[in-house]
Amino acid sequence: SNGTDRELRAPICCILGHVDAGKTKLLDCIRRSNVLGGEAGGITQQIGATYLPVENIRERTSLKAEVAIKVPGLLVIDTPGHQSFSNMRLRGSSLSDVAVVVVDITRGLERQTIESLELLKHSNVRFIVALNKVDRLYGWKTCPNAPIVKALKNQSDDVQRDFRWRVTEVVTQLMESGFNAALYYENKKIKQVVNIVPTSAVSGEGIPDLLLLLVRWVPEIMVERLTYVSTVECTVLEVNEDKDFGTTIDTVLINGALQKGDQIVVCTKQGPVTTNIRYLLTPYPMKELKVKGQGVYKHHEEVKAAQGVKISARGLQHAMAGTALIVVKAGDDLERAEAAAVHEISKIISLINDDERDENEDEIAIHENSRIKTCSEGVYVQAPSLGTLEAIIEYLKTLPVAIPVSGCNIGPVHKLDVIKATSMLKRKREYAAILAFDVKVIPEAFELAAEAGVKIFMADTIYKLVDSFTDHINKLNE
Ligand code: GTP
Ligand code: NA
Ligand code: MG
């Protein structure tokens, strides 16, 4: 086959890069949204997915109707750049076909840029570098949404010289990381040499170029991989407590189709859980999967890959992020599906065991719904999703004086959580605390905590949360 008669699915594209390089802003510019404005402290703390239909991409790139695009759209995955969220970067990059590494042109390669490049090298995922914030170059003349070559022609000699110099710097830094790279419009070996696309997420220069590269270059280099197959391939991205739907999982459907009512097998530490899809939800096109609110989800009878899908079903409480979701279609063997889940679970468990074995921790237990390790003396942590819970616990571990964790939970803080935290009152009083990130505390839980002497700390960024707790500890020690 020459590839023209194939049905291609949307490529899955992960956005990676250092803190504040402009990952979310780039997506906002493309979606004409303001997800960034809704983020506490302008920090992305949750992995997300957005579907961009090809019609919108055509419009943004002013493509003539006769120019063929072989893919139905793009599924983009935004990730956090902050250090503690490496779990989400790993999850995003490992299920993606391609990545965009966003680099701030005024700063060059930074810590998490290099971490991202390592991830991509390791997982063998091809990528494009978006050299962002070109509008910050001194003297830049804005050309809203213009193709980059046109925008550059409009600049003074000084700006063009500055631009050249900075591109050369970044090319050298990429070389040091083991990658040959070139401005995409000067790149003669686009199959081997990494493409650099200068962009501005504020005024939109280079955005058409970036979108065009994604929808034209990507299918060209990976037509096999993007060929739609009906065998379901689906990965759990996040486990959430939703006030309307109960426990839900955010998944990325990589191949095949899901139907409402489908029997599914999810991986939990206790073993496979077999259940049925109650609701099959997606955000509207150009909307972010992770953004909560009334009426933001579209209900479906069927969803076809590639898509970001929210699934509501019984028994999802202990699902593990990063594992495969297995679908049992009519005629499929349930036992075989469950065996596949057992295999998947054993892979994860062995990962945990190989991970970091800490000699000093006694009574290490792995939290029931994740790879989280807890110990007998420590604080209680609560977060809206498994991924954020993991990120906070990771952050607590990396502090100059690490803070141990004795228990954790997803969703609002209830009385039972407070009761669990009271066990520290006798063991280690300063750890009789709940670190509640971005979750509600129900009034009864507040009352009980006040009576019992459990301190509850609340904040909307993991950094503020941990700061307020460490301030408290420092005061106790003074
Ligand atoms: P994290 O998710 O926290 O890692 O950050 P991010 O990479 O998503 O960056 P974000 O989109 O939050 O942007 C960081 C800051 O840079 C914000 O204040 C943006 O408005 C600004 N910014 C992003 N892109 C551009 C750009 O192209 N030009 C200019 N001038 N500012 C930008
Ligand atoms: Na940011
Ligand atoms: Mg962001």
Short mmCIF file of C-alpha atoms and ligand atoms in Angstrom, two decimals:
data_model
loop_
_atom_site.label_atom_id
_atom_site.label_comp_id
_atom_site.label_asym_id
_atom_site.label_seq_id
_atom_site.Cartn_x
_atom_site.Cartn_y
_atom_site.Cartn_z
CA SER A 1 0.00 0.00 0.00
CA ASN A 2 1.22 3.54 -0.68
CA GLY A 3 -0.55 4.78 2.40
CA THR A 4 -3.20 6.86 0.62
CA ASP A 5 -6.04 4.44 1.30
CA ARG A 6 -5.36 4.05 4.99
CA GLU A 7 -7.53 5.45 7.71
CA LEU A 8 -5.29 7.43 10.02
CA ARG A 9 -6.12 8.36 13.59
CA ALA A 10 -5.20 11.68 15.21
CA PRO A 11 -1.56 11.81 16.30
CA ILE A 12 -1.08 12.17 20.06
CA CYS A 13 1.25 15.02 20.80
CA CYS A 14 2.76 15.71 24.21
CA ILE A 15 3.79 19.25 25.17
CA LEU A 16 6.89 19.20 27.35
CA GLY A 17 9.33 21.75 28.68
CA HIS A 18 10.65 23.73 31.61
CA VAL A 19 8.46 25.75 33.98
CA ASP A 20 6.96 28.82 32.33
CA ALA A 21 8.36 28.11 28.86
CA GLY A 22 4.81 28.75 27.63
CA LYS A 23 3.34 25.25 27.12
CA THR A 24 -0.14 26.11 28.34
CA LYS A 25 -0.07 29.55 26.74
CA LEU A 26 0.78 27.99 23.35
CA LEU A 27 -2.23 25.70 23.67
CA ASP A 28 -4.38 28.62 24.80
CA CYS A 29 -3.28 30.53 21.71
CA ILE A 30 -4.20 27.58 19.48
CA ARG A 31 -7.53 26.89 21.26
CA ARG A 32 -8.31 30.59 21.77
CA SER A 33 -8.89 29.67 25.39
CA ASN A 34 -7.65 30.87 28.74
CA VAL A 35 -6.80 27.72 30.67
CA LEU A 36 -3.69 29.48 32.02
CA GLY A 37 -5.88 32.17 33.62
CA GLY A 38 -7.64 29.48 35.65
CA GLU A 39 -4.43 27.94 36.99
CA ALA A 40 -3.42 28.77 40.58
CA GLY A 41 -0.20 30.80 40.41
CA GLY A 42 -0.03 30.17 36.65
CA ILE A 43 1.33 26.71 37.42
CA THR A 44 0.13 23.61 35.60
CA GLN A 45 -0.40 20.93 38.24
CA GLN A 46 -2.46 18.45 36.28
CA ILE A 47 -1.95 16.62 33.02
CA GLY A 48 -4.57 17.43 30.39
CA ALA A 49 -5.71 16.56 26.90
CA THR A 50 -7.33 18.60 24.13
CA TYR A 51 -8.65 17.46 20.77
CA LEU A 52 -7.99 19.83 17.87
CA PRO A 53 -10.15 18.94 14.85
CA VAL A 54 -8.55 19.33 11.45
CA GLU A 55 -11.04 22.06 10.46
CA ASN A 56 -9.73 24.29 13.22
CA ILE A 57 -6.17 23.57 12.20
CA ARG A 58 -6.99 24.44 8.59
CA GLU A 59 -8.48 27.70 9.70
CA ARG A 60 -5.47 28.60 11.84
CA THR A 61 -3.02 27.81 9.06
CA SER A 62 -5.05 29.36 6.19
CA LEU A 63 -4.56 26.14 4.25
CA LYS A 64 -6.14 25.96 0.83
CA ALA A 65 -8.96 23.43 0.58
CA GLU A 66 -7.11 21.37 -2.03
CA VAL A 67 -4.18 20.73 0.29
CA ALA A 68 -4.77 17.31 1.78
CA ILE A 69 -4.35 16.56 5.46
CA LYS A 70 -4.37 12.87 6.19
CA VAL A 71 -5.23 12.98 9.88
CA PRO A 72 -8.62 13.91 11.38
CA GLY A 73 -7.04 16.14 14.02
CA LEU A 74 -4.51 16.25 16.80
CA LEU A 75 -4.77 15.14 20.39
CA VAL A 76 -2.47 17.35 22.46
CA ILE A 77 -1.40 16.57 26.00
CA ASP A 78 -0.30 19.44 28.22
CA THR A 79 2.08 18.58 31.05
CA PRO A 80 3.40 20.54 34.05
CA GLY A 81 6.97 21.85 33.90
CA HIS A 82 7.61 21.97 37.64
CA GLN A 83 10.15 19.47 38.88
CA SER A 84 7.84 17.50 41.20
CA PHE A 85 5.51 16.53 38.37
CA SER A 86 7.87 14.17 36.58
CA ASN A 87 5.24 11.40 36.94
CA MET A 88 2.91 13.33 34.61
CA ARG A 89 5.67 14.11 32.12
CA LEU A 90 6.55 10.43 31.99
CA ARG A 91 2.91 9.40 31.55
CA GLY A 92 2.29 12.01 28.86
CA SER A 93 5.40 11.30 26.85
CA SER A 94 5.15 7.52 27.03
CA LEU A 95 1.76 7.36 25.36
CA SER A 96 2.48 10.03 22.73
CA ASP A 97 3.39 9.61 19.09
CA VAL A 98 5.29 12.87 18.98
CA ALA A 99 6.22 15.73 21.30
CA VAL A 100 6.66 19.48 21.20
CA VAL A 101 9.44 20.63 23.50
CA VAL A 102 8.80 24.26 24.35
CA VAL A 103 11.93 26.35 24.96
CA ASP A 104 11.90 29.99 26.04
CA ILE A 105 14.14 31.73 23.47
CA THR A 106 15.30 34.22 26.10
CA ARG A 107 16.47 31.42 28.42
CA GLY A 108 17.59 28.51 26.25
CA LEU A 109 17.61 24.94 27.55
CA GLU A 110 16.75 24.62 31.26
CA ARG A 111 16.60 21.78 33.81
CA GLN A 112 13.26 20.27 32.85
CA THR A 113 13.95 20.88 29.15
CA ILE A 114 16.91 18.56 29.50
CA GLU A 115 14.89 16.09 31.58
CA SER A 116 12.24 16.11 28.83
CA LEU A 117 14.86 15.50 26.13
CA GLU A 118 16.17 12.54 28.12
CA LEU A 119 12.65 11.13 28.44
CA LEU A 120 12.12 11.42 24.69
CA LYS A 121 15.47 9.91 23.86
CA HIS A 122 14.73 7.01 26.20
CA SER A 123 11.25 6.35 24.82
CA ASN A 124 12.31 7.02 21.24
CA VAL A 125 9.63 9.66 20.62
CA ARG A 126 10.29 12.16 17.82
CA PHE A 127 9.83 15.82 18.64
CA ILE A 128 9.73 19.41 17.43
CA VAL A 129 11.26 22.28 19.37
CA ALA A 130 8.98 25.33 19.72
CA LEU A 131 11.37 28.21 20.34
CA ASN A 132 8.84 30.32 22.13
CA LYS A 133 8.50 33.96 23.23
CA VAL A 134 10.11 35.45 20.09
CA ASP A 135 8.00 38.55 20.81
CA ARG A 136 10.24 39.12 23.86
CA LEU A 137 13.24 39.83 21.64
CA TYR A 138 14.10 43.50 22.13
CA GLY A 139 12.50 45.57 19.38
CA TRP A 140 10.29 42.77 17.99
CA LYS A 141 7.51 44.07 15.74
CA THR A 142 4.35 42.06 16.32
CA CYS A 143 2.77 40.34 13.30
CA PRO A 144 -0.24 38.55 14.80
CA ASN A 145 -0.55 34.88 13.76
CA ALA A 146 1.88 35.32 10.87
CA PRO A 147 4.00 32.49 9.51
CA ILE A 148 7.42 32.88 11.10
CA VAL A 149 9.44 33.59 7.94
CA LYS A 150 7.09 36.44 7.08
CA ALA A 151 7.26 37.78 10.65
CA LEU A 152 11.07 37.66 10.61
CA LYS A 153 11.25 39.60 7.33
CA ASN A 154 9.43 42.40 9.12
CA GLN A 155 12.08 42.76 11.81
CA SER A 156 15.02 45.17 11.96
CA ASP A 157 18.57 43.96 11.31
CA ASP A 158 19.26 44.13 15.05
CA VAL A 159 16.33 41.87 15.90
CA GLN A 160 17.27 39.45 13.15
CA ARG A 161 20.86 39.32 14.40
CA ASP A 162 19.72 38.77 17.99
CA PHE A 163 17.35 36.05 16.79
CA ARG A 164 20.11 34.28 14.82
CA TRP A 165 22.47 34.39 17.76
CA ARG A 166 19.90 32.87 20.13
CA VAL A 167 18.97 30.15 17.66
CA THR A 168 22.65 29.23 17.32
CA GLU A 169 22.91 29.03 21.12
CA VAL A 170 19.96 26.67 21.37
CA VAL A 171 21.22 24.53 18.48
CA THR A 172 24.55 24.18 20.32
CA GLN A 173 22.80 23.27 23.58
CA LEU A 174 20.67 20.67 21.79
CA MET A 175 23.83 19.24 20.27
CA GLU A 176 25.24 18.88 23.78
CA SER A 177 22.13 16.86 24.64
CA GLY A 178 22.78 14.64 21.66
CA PHE A 179 20.41 16.09 19.08
CA ASN A 180 21.08 17.70 15.72
CA ALA A 181 18.59 20.49 15.17
CA ALA A 182 17.87 23.24 12.66
CA LEU A 183 15.25 25.88 11.94
CA TYR A 184 12.59 23.84 10.17
CA TYR A 185 12.54 26.03 7.06
CA GLU A 186 16.28 25.56 6.63
CA ASN A 187 16.28 21.91 7.54
CA LYS A 188 17.26 19.76 4.58
CA LYS A 189 17.04 16.46 6.43
CA ILE A 190 13.70 16.66 8.15
CA LYS A 191 13.73 12.92 8.77
CA GLN A 192 16.95 13.01 10.82
CA VAL A 193 17.41 16.54 12.08
CA VAL A 194 15.11 17.98 14.76
CA ASN A 195 12.92 20.82 13.52
CA ILE A 196 12.93 24.11 15.40
CA VAL A 197 9.87 26.34 15.03
CA PRO A 198 10.10 29.86 16.47
CA THR A 199 6.78 30.88 18.03
CA SER A 200 5.02 33.45 20.13
CA ALA A 201 2.17 32.19 22.26
CA VAL A 202 1.13 35.79 22.88
CA SER A 203 0.97 37.22 19.35
CA GLY A 204 0.78 33.94 17.45
CA GLU A 205 3.77 34.23 15.12
CA GLY A 206 4.87 30.73 14.06
CA ILE A 207 1.70 29.03 15.29
CA PRO A 208 0.58 28.20 11.72
CA ASP A 209 4.02 26.72 11.08
CA LEU A 210 3.88 24.57 14.20
CA LEU A 211 0.40 23.23 13.42
CA LEU A 212 1.30 22.53 9.80
CA LEU A 213 4.38 20.61 10.79
CA LEU A 214 2.35 18.52 13.19
CA VAL A 215 -0.39 17.59 10.76
CA ARG A 216 1.79 17.15 7.69
CA TRP A 217 5.23 16.02 8.82
CA VAL A 218 4.05 13.66 11.56
CA PRO A 219 1.81 11.44 9.35
CA GLU A 220 4.60 11.40 6.78
CA ILE A 221 7.17 9.92 9.12
CA MET A 222 4.89 7.49 10.99
CA VAL A 223 2.09 6.37 8.72
CA GLU A 224 2.20 2.80 10.07
CA ARG A 225 1.98 3.89 13.64
CA LEU A 226 -0.93 6.25 12.93
CA THR A 227 -2.96 3.72 10.96
CA TYR A 228 -6.22 3.20 12.81
CA VAL A 229 -6.75 -0.30 14.16
CA SER A 230 -9.89 -1.51 15.90
CA THR A 231 -8.08 -3.28 18.73
CA VAL A 232 -8.53 -1.04 21.75
CA GLU A 233 -5.43 0.54 23.22
CA CYS A 234 -6.23 2.81 26.11
CA THR A 235 -4.15 4.21 28.99
CA VAL A 236 -5.32 5.61 32.32
CA LEU A 237 -3.93 9.13 32.68
CA GLU A 238 -5.57 10.15 35.93
CA VAL A 239 -7.97 9.02 38.62
CA ASN A 240 -10.30 11.77 39.83
CA GLU A 241 -13.04 12.28 42.35
CA ASP A 242 -15.80 14.11 40.51
CA LYS A 243 -18.70 15.62 42.38
CA ASP A 244 -21.21 14.66 39.69
CA PHE A 245 -19.81 11.33 38.55
CA GLY A 246 -17.99 9.90 41.59
CA THR A 247 -14.64 8.30 40.86
CA THR A 248 -13.78 8.75 37.20
CA ILE A 249 -10.73 7.96 35.16
CA ASP A 250 -9.25 10.23 32.52
CA THR A 251 -7.90 8.05 29.77
CA VAL A 252 -6.25 8.43 26.43
CA LEU A 253 -7.80 6.21 23.81
CA ILE A 254 -4.89 5.51 21.47
CA ASN A 255 -6.57 3.00 19.15
CA GLY A 256 -9.93 1.35 18.66
CA ALA A 257 -13.32 2.49 19.92
CA LEU A 258 -15.05 2.49 23.30
CA GLN A 259 -18.78 2.10 23.76
CA LYS A 260 -21.06 3.03 26.59
CA GLY A 261 -21.80 -0.17 28.54
CA ASP A 262 -18.56 -1.88 27.44
CA GLN A 263 -17.13 -4.31 29.93
CA ILE A 264 -13.71 -3.07 31.01
CA VAL A 265 -10.93 -4.37 33.21
CA VAL A 266 -8.88 -1.85 35.20
CA CYS A 267 -5.66 -2.49 37.07
CA THR A 268 -5.59 -2.02 40.84
CA LYS A 269 -2.98 -3.09 43.34
CA GLN A 270 -5.37 -5.73 44.67
CA GLY A 271 -5.80 -7.16 41.20
CA PRO A 272 -7.97 -6.65 38.13
CA VAL A 273 -11.37 -4.99 38.62
CA THR A 274 -14.01 -5.81 36.03
CA THR A 275 -16.76 -3.25 35.55
CA ASN A 276 -18.90 -1.58 32.88
CA ILE A 277 -18.64 1.90 31.38
CA ARG A 278 -21.52 3.90 32.85
CA TYR A 279 -20.75 7.20 31.15
CA LEU A 280 -18.43 7.86 28.27
CA LEU A 281 -17.50 11.52 28.26
CA THR A 282 -15.24 13.80 26.27
CA PRO A 283 -14.67 17.52 26.47
CA TYR A 284 -15.91 19.50 23.45
CA PRO A 285 -13.37 19.96 20.64
CA MET A 286 -10.74 22.57 21.52
CA LYS A 287 -11.60 22.20 25.23
CA GLU A 288 -9.36 20.83 27.93
CA LEU A 289 -10.28 17.42 29.42
CA LYS A 290 -9.10 18.36 32.91
CA VAL A 291 -11.07 21.61 33.25
CA LYS A 292 -14.03 20.93 35.52
CA GLY A 293 -17.39 22.63 35.51
CA GLN A 294 -21.02 22.18 34.65
CA GLY A 295 -21.88 21.02 31.19
CA VAL A 296 -18.33 20.80 29.95
CA TYR A 297 -18.52 17.18 28.97
CA LYS A 298 -20.18 15.64 25.97
CA HIS A 299 -21.89 12.27 26.52
CA HIS A 300 -21.22 9.60 23.91
CA GLU A 301 -22.50 6.19 22.91
CA GLU A 302 -19.18 5.57 21.20
CA VAL A 303 -15.78 7.25 21.01
CA LYS A 304 -13.15 6.46 18.42
CA ALA A 305 -9.39 6.90 18.81
CA ALA A 306 -7.48 9.03 19.28
CA GLN A 307 -9.32 10.92 22.00
CA GLY A 308 -9.07 11.98 25.62
CA VAL A 309 -11.95 10.20 27.35
CA LYS A 310 -13.38 10.47 30.84
CA ILE A 311 -14.96 7.24 32.04
CA SER A 312 -17.40 6.87 34.88
CA ALA A 313 -17.99 3.35 36.24
CA ARG A 314 -18.28 1.49 39.50
CA GLY A 315 -15.13 0.19 41.14
CA LEU A 316 -12.64 2.70 39.74
CA GLN A 317 -11.49 3.88 43.20
CA HIS A 318 -8.24 1.95 43.17
CA ALA A 319 -7.34 2.26 39.49
CA MET A 320 -3.67 3.04 38.94
CA ALA A 321 -2.62 5.91 36.69
CA GLY A 322 -0.31 4.89 33.87
CA THR A 323 -1.79 1.42 33.43
CA ALA A 324 -3.69 -0.01 30.46
CA LEU A 325 -7.46 -0.14 30.42
CA ILE A 326 -8.58 -3.42 28.89
CA VAL A 327 -11.86 -3.75 27.03
CA VAL A 328 -13.79 -7.01 26.80
CA LYS A 329 -15.86 -6.92 23.62
CA ALA A 330 -18.56 -9.47 22.77
CA GLY A 331 -16.86 -12.76 22.03
CA ASP A 332 -13.68 -11.79 23.91
CA ASP A 333 -12.44 -13.96 26.72
CA LEU A 334 -12.85 -12.24 30.12
CA GLU A 335 -10.29 -14.52 31.75
CA ARG A 336 -7.73 -13.57 29.17
CA ALA A 337 -8.46 -9.86 29.71
CA GLU A 338 -8.02 -10.29 33.45
CA ALA A 339 -4.79 -12.19 32.92
CA ALA A 340 -3.55 -9.28 30.81
CA ALA A 341 -4.42 -6.93 33.69
CA VAL A 342 -2.56 -9.14 36.16
CA HIS A 343 0.48 -8.97 33.89
CA GLU A 344 0.19 -5.17 33.69
CA ILE A 345 -0.10 -4.94 37.49
CA SER A 346 2.93 -7.14 38.08
CA LYS A 347 4.95 -4.88 35.75
CA ILE A 348 4.01 -1.84 37.86
CA ILE A 349 4.63 -3.61 41.16
CA SER A 350 8.09 -4.71 40.06
CA LEU A 351 8.78 -1.12 39.02
CA ILE A 352 7.93 0.05 42.52
CA ASN A 353 10.13 -2.57 44.09
CA ASP A 354 13.08 -1.77 41.85
CA ASP A 355 12.52 1.92 42.30
CA GLU A 356 14.05 3.37 45.42
CA ARG A 357 14.51 0.95 48.24
CA ASP A 358 14.94 3.06 51.33
CA GLU A 359 16.75 1.27 54.12
CA ASN A 360 15.74 3.81 56.73
CA GLU A 361 12.02 3.56 56.32
CA ASP A 362 10.36 0.98 58.47
CA GLU A 363 6.98 -0.52 57.75
CA ILE A 364 6.90 0.60 54.14
CA ALA A 365 3.50 0.10 52.64
CA ILE A 366 2.44 0.91 49.15
CA HIS A 367 -0.72 2.91 49.11
CA GLU A 368 -3.61 0.84 47.86
CA ASN A 369 -4.26 2.80 44.70
CA SER A 370 -0.82 3.74 43.51
CA ARG A 371 2.93 3.52 43.67
CA ILE A 372 2.92 5.68 46.75
CA LYS A 373 4.92 4.52 49.72
CA THR A 374 3.80 5.41 53.20
CA CYS A 375 5.43 4.82 56.57
CA SER A 376 4.30 4.57 60.16
CA GLU A 377 5.08 8.15 61.19
CA GLY A 378 4.14 10.99 58.88
CA VAL A 379 1.59 13.51 57.71
CA TYR A 380 -1.67 12.75 55.92
CA VAL A 381 -1.97 14.09 52.36
CA GLN A 382 -5.09 14.68 50.34
CA ALA A 383 -5.43 15.77 46.67
CA PRO A 384 -8.04 15.79 43.90
CA SER A 385 -6.30 13.17 41.77
CA LEU A 386 -3.79 10.37 41.98
CA GLY A 387 -1.23 12.22 39.85
CA THR A 388 -1.27 15.32 42.06
CA LEU A 389 -1.07 13.14 45.17
CA GLU A 390 2.04 11.47 43.76
CA ALA A 391 3.52 14.86 42.87
CA ILE A 392 3.08 16.27 46.40
CA ILE A 393 4.55 13.16 47.98
CA GLU A 394 7.47 13.34 45.56
CA TYR A 395 7.99 16.99 46.50
CA LEU A 396 7.87 16.20 50.25
CA LYS A 397 10.55 13.58 49.69
CA THR A 398 12.94 16.00 47.93
CA LEU A 399 12.83 18.75 50.58
CA PRO A 400 16.08 19.48 52.48
CA VAL A 401 14.35 17.89 55.47
CA ALA A 402 12.07 15.28 53.95
CA ILE A 403 8.54 15.04 55.32
CA PRO A 404 7.29 11.47 55.64
CA VAL A 405 3.74 10.47 54.75
CA SER A 406 1.69 8.02 56.77
CA GLY A 407 -1.52 8.13 54.79
CA CYS A 408 -3.25 9.72 51.84
CA ASN A 409 -6.52 9.91 49.98
CA ILE A 410 -8.13 11.37 46.87
CA GLY A 411 -11.08 13.78 47.00
CA PRO A 412 -12.63 15.94 49.76
CA VAL A 413 -11.43 15.54 53.34
CA HIS A 414 -13.97 13.56 55.36
CA LYS A 415 -14.18 12.64 59.05
CA LEU A 416 -12.55 9.30 58.37
CA ASP A 417 -9.46 11.04 57.02
CA VAL A 418 -9.24 13.11 60.20
CA ILE A 419 -9.63 9.98 62.30
CA LYS A 420 -6.72 8.40 60.43
CA ALA A 421 -4.60 11.51 61.00
CA THR A 422 -5.31 11.46 64.77
CA SER A 423 -3.21 8.31 65.10
CA MET A 424 -0.14 10.58 64.93
CA LEU A 425 -1.20 12.50 68.05
CA LYS A 426 0.33 9.83 70.23
CA ARG A 427 3.16 8.82 67.93
CA LYS A 428 4.53 12.12 66.63
CA ARG A 429 2.36 15.08 67.39
CA GLU A 430 3.74 17.45 64.73
CA TYR A 431 2.66 15.00 62.04
CA ALA A 432 -0.95 15.03 63.21
CA ALA A 433 -1.74 17.17 60.19
CA ILE A 434 -3.64 16.94 56.93
CA LEU A 435 -2.08 18.59 53.89
CA ALA A 436 -5.12 19.25 51.72
CA PHE A 437 -4.23 20.31 48.18
CA ASP A 438 -7.03 21.77 46.09
CA VAL A 439 -9.78 19.76 47.81
CA LYS A 440 -12.72 20.72 49.98
CA VAL A 441 -12.88 19.86 53.66
CA ILE A 442 -16.38 18.93 54.76
CA PRO A 443 -17.58 20.90 57.82
CA GLU A 444 -17.84 17.81 60.07
CA ALA A 445 -14.22 16.99 59.28
CA PHE A 446 -13.18 20.54 60.25
CA GLU A 447 -15.06 20.27 63.55
CA LEU A 448 -13.57 16.90 64.39
CA ALA A 449 -10.05 18.09 63.51
CA ALA A 450 -10.44 21.13 65.78
CA GLU A 451 -11.69 18.97 68.68
CA ALA A 452 -9.03 16.32 68.24
CA GLY A 453 -6.09 18.65 67.62
CA VAL A 454 -5.34 17.68 64.02
CA LYS A 455 -4.14 20.65 61.96
CA ILE A 456 -5.51 21.02 58.46
CA PHE A 457 -3.44 22.93 55.89
CA MET A 458 -5.09 23.99 52.64
CA ALA A 459 -3.69 25.58 49.47
CA ASP A 460 -4.18 25.62 45.72
CA THR A 461 -0.56 24.99 44.78
CA ILE A 462 1.52 22.17 46.17
CA TYR A 463 4.35 24.64 46.92
CA LYS A 464 2.22 26.98 49.05
CA LEU A 465 0.77 23.98 50.83
CA VAL A 466 4.10 22.50 51.79
CA ASP A 467 5.49 25.97 52.68
CA SER A 468 2.72 26.59 55.16
CA PHE A 469 3.28 23.20 56.75
CA THR A 470 7.07 23.65 57.03
CA ASP A 471 6.56 27.16 58.48
CA HIS A 472 4.38 25.54 61.11
CA ILE A 473 7.01 22.88 61.90
CA ASN A 474 9.74 25.52 62.10
CA LYS A 475 7.68 27.53 64.59
CA LEU A 476 7.15 24.43 66.70
CA ASN A 477 10.90 23.83 66.75
CA GLU A 478 11.85 27.39 67.69
P1 GTP B 1 4.10 25.33 33.65
O1 GTP B 1 2.91 24.62 33.19
O2 GTP B 1 3.92 25.92 35.00
O3 GTP B 1 5.34 24.52 33.54
O4 GTP B 1 4.34 26.62 32.66
P2 GTP B 1 4.04 26.69 31.08
O5 GTP B 1 5.19 26.17 30.31
O6 GTP B 1 2.71 26.11 30.80
O7 GTP B 1 4.06 28.26 30.83
P3 GTP B 1 2.77 29.19 30.81
O8 GTP B 1 1.93 28.92 29.63
O9 GTP B 1 2.16 29.13 32.15
O10 GTP B 1 3.46 30.61 30.58
C1 GTP B 1 4.33 31.17 31.54
C2 GTP B 1 4.34 32.68 31.42
O11 GTP B 1 4.96 33.08 30.22
C3 GTP B 1 2.94 33.30 31.40
O12 GTP B 1 2.98 34.52 32.08
C4 GTP B 1 2.69 33.52 29.93
O13 GTP B 1 1.79 34.57 29.68
C5 GTP B 1 4.08 33.86 29.43
N1 GTP B 1 4.27 33.47 28.03
C6 GTP B 1 4.07 32.25 27.51
N2 GTP B 1 4.36 32.25 26.20
C7 GTP B 1 4.75 33.50 25.89
C8 GTP B 1 5.17 34.15 24.68
O14 GTP B 1 5.27 33.56 23.61
N3 GTP B 1 5.50 35.46 24.78
C9 GTP B 1 5.45 36.16 25.94
N4 GTP B 1 5.77 37.43 25.94
N5 GTP B 1 5.04 35.59 27.09
C10 GTP B 1 4.70 34.28 27.07
NA NA B 2 3.35 28.39 34.19
MG MG B 3 1.45 25.01 31.91
#
